[in-house]
Amino acid sequence: METLIAIRDTITVQEALDFIQSPECGGEVIFTGTVRNDTRGRGVTKLFYECYEAMALSEMQKIADQVQARWDIKKLAMLHAIGDKYPGDIAVVIAVASAHRGIAFDACEFTIDTLKETVPIWKKEFFTDGGIGQ
Amino acid sequence: METLIAIRDTITVQEALDFIQSPECGGEVIFTGTVRNDTRGRGVTKLFYECYEAMALSEMQKIADQVQARWDIKKLAMLHAIGDKYPGDIAVVIAVASAHRGIAFDACEFTIDTLKETVPIWKKEFFTDGGIGQ
Amino acid sequence: MGLLLFGVAKDIAGAALVGIPETVTNVAELKQWLYDRYPAMQQLSSLMVAVNREYAGDTQAIGAGDEVAVIPPVSGG
Amino acid sequence: MGLLLFGVAKDIAGAALVGIPETVTNVAELKQWLYDRYPAMQQLSSLMVAVNREYAGDTQAIGAGDEVAVIPPVSGG
């Protein structure tokens, strides 16, 4: 399995698509997490993401290792943005390519679910009412 | 739910992404089906897709209606290409946006699985050995 | 009455549109007529018929004015 | 020995890096020292400690030369 793991100020869906593109693969599943304009009914101005970068990259690699052990996935891109992000901005992209689609769905969902549980990245929410949440 | 359904010579992931983009949605799941360079170990030169267009569009709309009935999905794009397609070309794109990611995965996988079962589209495979399969 | 053919069914018949006799009045009769005329269609893993762009069961009547199509196993995606 | 703090733990401590006393020799003692010094950390739904960039259990020893970090509930994605 080829893997692209990155944490950067700005990420794009296109770079993930470009990375996973391969004539050997018939099914690609992509998850994108974008900043919503509300959280539980409260208007959101922006999010601020920070990370413990060295450990976050290490935990992302562990997820990739688990994906490789469990499924016959050819390519996996795992990108996370940090810094100020506004509604509509992309915060995370997971892209998976495999010869067959069922396992691509499973691996993509596993990757984003596990990333949200284990990777040391934190967001702070800035609300339109002036409040700040964590 | 807003829906984009199309059958065309050429489709792009970007038009599906543009359609489903919304600041109200936090999770987008995209499936792309691309032409592989082999089928069961046999080299593929190209695929040719044809459809019964009026019925195919009607069956795609039925899938969208089922998605709307089952899940709280905000946007659904369902695009299929027809004509000659070469390895690496995109044949189908399903893109789903919702406020939460779990149902976006479920709805996207349901949509592609059902499309492959019910929508009257056919592919002919042209192999590198000169053979043709259907 | 005309019959639309797609995919491998079109290749077997050698035509995208064929005429069907007036003695065919429902889907079951249409399938039997197809199997008799084009024995290779019996080899298909399934053969569906659509009437007016909807999948139709064997008992559904068909007549002049209906848009009737043969749907061999689909393979989109 | 220095301790890295992130997210809400950093905000509670008011610092991204604090010194920890030499009497703290393992993860359990570190957590107790944090709870004593920053009672607000007791309100967090979880408080993990990483030693050398790996999640660490309560019995893991820590000492000079280790990279030690407080990991409040993560919220990426």
XYZ file of N, CA and C in Angstrom, chain C:
231
model
N -45.816 -3.597 -33.127
C -45.256 -3.121 -31.856
C -43.737 -3.291 -31.886
N -43.005 -2.247 -31.483
C -41.544 -2.300 -31.512
C -40.958 -2.691 -30.168
N -39.794 -3.314 -30.202
C -39.105 -3.725 -28.977
C -37.687 -3.178 -29.006
N -37.315 -2.431 -27.966
C -35.951 -1.911 -27.844
C -35.050 -2.979 -27.251
N -33.821 -3.088 -27.777
C -32.866 -4.058 -27.238
C -31.571 -3.349 -26.873
N -30.976 -3.776 -25.767
C -29.741 -3.152 -25.277
C -28.695 -4.220 -24.957
N -27.437 -3.757 -24.906
C -26.336 -4.601 -24.435
C -26.244 -5.889 -25.226
N -26.032 -6.984 -24.491
C -25.819 -8.266 -25.150
C -27.082 -8.729 -25.887
N -28.264 -8.302 -25.419
C -29.504 -8.683 -26.108
C -29.543 -8.053 -27.506
N -29.049 -6.839 -27.586
C -28.970 -6.169 -28.899
C -27.991 -6.912 -29.814
N -26.860 -7.334 -29.244
C -25.867 -8.052 -30.055
C -26.424 -9.393 -30.535
N -27.168 -10.085 -29.667
C -27.745 -11.381 -30.061
C -28.753 -11.187 -31.188
N -29.609 -10.175 -31.046
C -30.634 -9.939 -32.074
C -30.036 -9.293 -33.322
N -28.890 -8.653 -33.134
C -28.292 -7.952 -34.266
C -29.060 -6.693 -34.636
N -29.828 -6.183 -33.689
C -30.632 -4.985 -33.958
C -31.000 -4.315 -32.645
N -31.118 -2.971 -32.663
C -31.511 -2.231 -31.477
C -33.026 -2.123 -31.359
N -33.719 -2.455 -32.445
C -35.188 -2.362 -32.458
C -35.721 -3.456 -33.361
N -36.609 -4.286 -32.855
C -37.240 -5.321 -33.690
C -38.760 -5.220 -33.518
N -39.488 -5.697 -34.507
C -40.946 -5.732 -34.386
C -41.379 -6.987 -33.640
N -42.434 -6.890 -32.836
C -42.953 -8.096 -32.174
C -44.389 -8.319 -32.645
N -44.759 -9.601 -32.811
C -46.084 -9.908 -33.393
C -47.223 -9.541 -32.427
N -48.399 -9.342 -32.974
C -49.559 -8.938 -32.162
C -50.037 -10.040 -31.235
N -49.579 -11.288 -31.510
C -49.972 -12.400 -30.634
C -49.325 -12.290 -29.254
N -48.299 -11.465 -29.137
C -47.641 -11.257 -27.835
C -48.421 -10.194 -27.074
N -49.034 -10.592 -25.938
C -49.900 -9.648 -25.216
C -49.436 -9.358 -23.798
N -48.434 -10.111 -23.325
C -47.900 -9.784 -21.996
C -46.412 -10.118 -21.932
N -45.803 -9.838 -20.789
C -44.353 -9.968 -20.652
C -43.909 -11.427 -20.787
N -44.650 -12.349 -20.176
C -44.270 -13.766 -20.254
C -44.254 -14.238 -21.708
N -45.256 -13.827 -22.451
C -45.332 -14.221 -23.868
C -44.174 -13.592 -24.654
N -43.819 -12.390 -24.287
C -42.702 -11.728 -24.967
C -41.399 -12.492 -24.734
N -41.178 -12.889 -23.466
C -39.944 -13.629 -23.163
C -39.906 -14.942 -23.932
N -41.068 -15.647 -23.969
C -41.099 -16.922 -24.686
C -40.803 -16.701 -26.160
N -41.370 -15.661 -26.715
C -41.145 -15.345 -28.132
C -39.655 -15.032 -28.382
N -39.037 -14.281 -27.456
C -37.607 -13.963 -27.592
C -36.760 -15.229 -27.523
N -37.084 -16.113 -26.529
C -36.298 -17.342 -26.368
C -36.422 -18.232 -27.602
N -37.613 -18.255 -28.197
C -37.811 -19.071 -29.401
C -37.035 -18.496 -30.589
N -37.119 -17.192 -30.709
C -36.504 -16.562 -31.883
C -34.991 -16.431 -31.738
N -34.540 -16.172 -30.505
C -33.096 -15.962 -30.236
C -32.666 -16.905 -29.115
N -32.448 -18.187 -29.420
C -32.143 -19.165 -28.357
C -30.970 -18.732 -27.476
N -30.027 -17.944 -28.010
C -28.871 -17.529 -27.210
C -29.294 -16.709 -25.985
N -30.466 -16.105 -26.059
C -30.929 -15.319 -24.902
C -31.241 -16.194 -23.693
N -31.462 -17.481 -23.920
C -31.710 -18.402 -22.801
C -30.461 -18.566 -21.931
N -29.296 -18.230 -22.505
C -28.041 -18.395 -21.758
C -27.772 -17.231 -20.801
N -28.516 -16.140 -20.961
C -28.257 -14.966 -20.102
C -28.642 -15.267 -18.658
N -27.883 -14.703 -17.714
C -28.147 -14.991 -16.297
C -29.475 -14.377 -15.851
N -29.933 -13.360 -16.552
C -31.275 -12.840 -16.302
C -31.736 -12.094 -17.540
N -33.023 -11.972 -17.697
C -33.568 -11.188 -18.808
C -34.807 -10.483 -18.269
N -34.684 -9.172 -18.112
C -35.811 -8.403 -17.612
C -36.468 -7.684 -18.777
N -37.710 -7.331 -18.556
C -38.434 -6.543 -19.555
C -38.923 -5.269 -18.867
N -38.763 -4.153 -19.561
C -39.301 -2.892 -19.042
C -40.449 -2.442 -19.923
N -41.534 -2.038 -19.310
C -42.678 -1.491 -20.030
C -42.843 -0.041 -19.594
N -42.774 0.831 -20.549
C -42.853 2.263 -20.267
C -41.838 2.669 -19.189
N -40.590 2.147 -19.362
C -39.432 2.529 -18.542
C -39.499 2.056 -17.101
N -40.354 1.032 -16.854
C -40.416 0.432 -15.515
C -40.214 -1.075 -15.665
N -39.427 -1.656 -14.734
C -39.305 -3.109 -14.744
C -40.695 -3.718 -14.602
N -40.985 -4.758 -15.411
C -42.339 -5.316 -15.454
C -42.320 -6.801 -15.120
N -43.336 -7.247 -14.391
C -43.487 -8.664 -14.062
C -44.095 -9.424 -15.237
N -44.046 -10.775 -15.142
C -44.482 -11.626 -16.260
C -45.926 -11.385 -16.671
N -46.776 -11.028 -15.748
C -48.211 -10.923 -16.068
C -48.585 -9.562 -16.655
N -47.627 -8.648 -16.686
C -48.008 -7.314 -17.160
C -48.359 -7.330 -18.652
N -49.496 -6.733 -18.972
C -49.948 -6.664 -20.366
C -49.117 -5.656 -21.141
N -48.927 -5.952 -22.417
C -48.261 -4.988 -23.292
C -49.061 -4.889 -24.579
N -49.047 -3.701 -25.150
C -49.808 -3.515 -26.388
C -49.293 -2.319 -27.147
N -49.941 -2.045 -28.264
C -49.550 -0.896 -29.075
C -49.557 0.346 -28.181
N -48.580 1.202 -28.347
C -48.521 2.415 -27.530
C -47.602 2.278 -26.339
N -47.266 1.032 -25.945
C -46.315 0.840 -24.838
C -44.886 0.908 -25.365
N -43.994 1.475 -24.553
C -42.560 1.438 -24.881
C -41.990 0.207 -24.179
N -41.601 -0.780 -24.955
C -41.178 -2.067 -24.396
C -39.684 -2.274 -24.688
N -38.941 -2.719 -23.667
C -37.492 -2.885 -23.833
C -37.020 -4.167 -23.165
N -36.022 -4.791 -23.768
C -35.365 -5.964 -23.186
C -34.148 -5.477 -22.398
N -34.068 -5.895 -21.132
C -32.996 -5.441 -20.241
C -32.153 -6.642 -19.840
N -31.035 -6.898 -20.528
C -30.137 -7.972 -20.080
C -29.436 -7.517 -18.798
N -28.661 -8.419 -18.162
C -28.014 -8.048 -16.898
C -27.289 -6.707 -17.037
N -27.587 -5.776 -16.127
C -26.966 -4.451 -16.214
C -25.546 -4.529 -15.666
N -24.695 -3.607 -16.113
C -23.294 -3.641 -15.690
C -22.700 -2.233 -15.643
N -23.507 -1.289 -15.149
C -22.987 0.067 -14.982
C -22.085 0.165 -13.768
N -21.570 1.365 -13.593
C -20.740 1.624 -12.416
C -19.277 1.324 -12.674
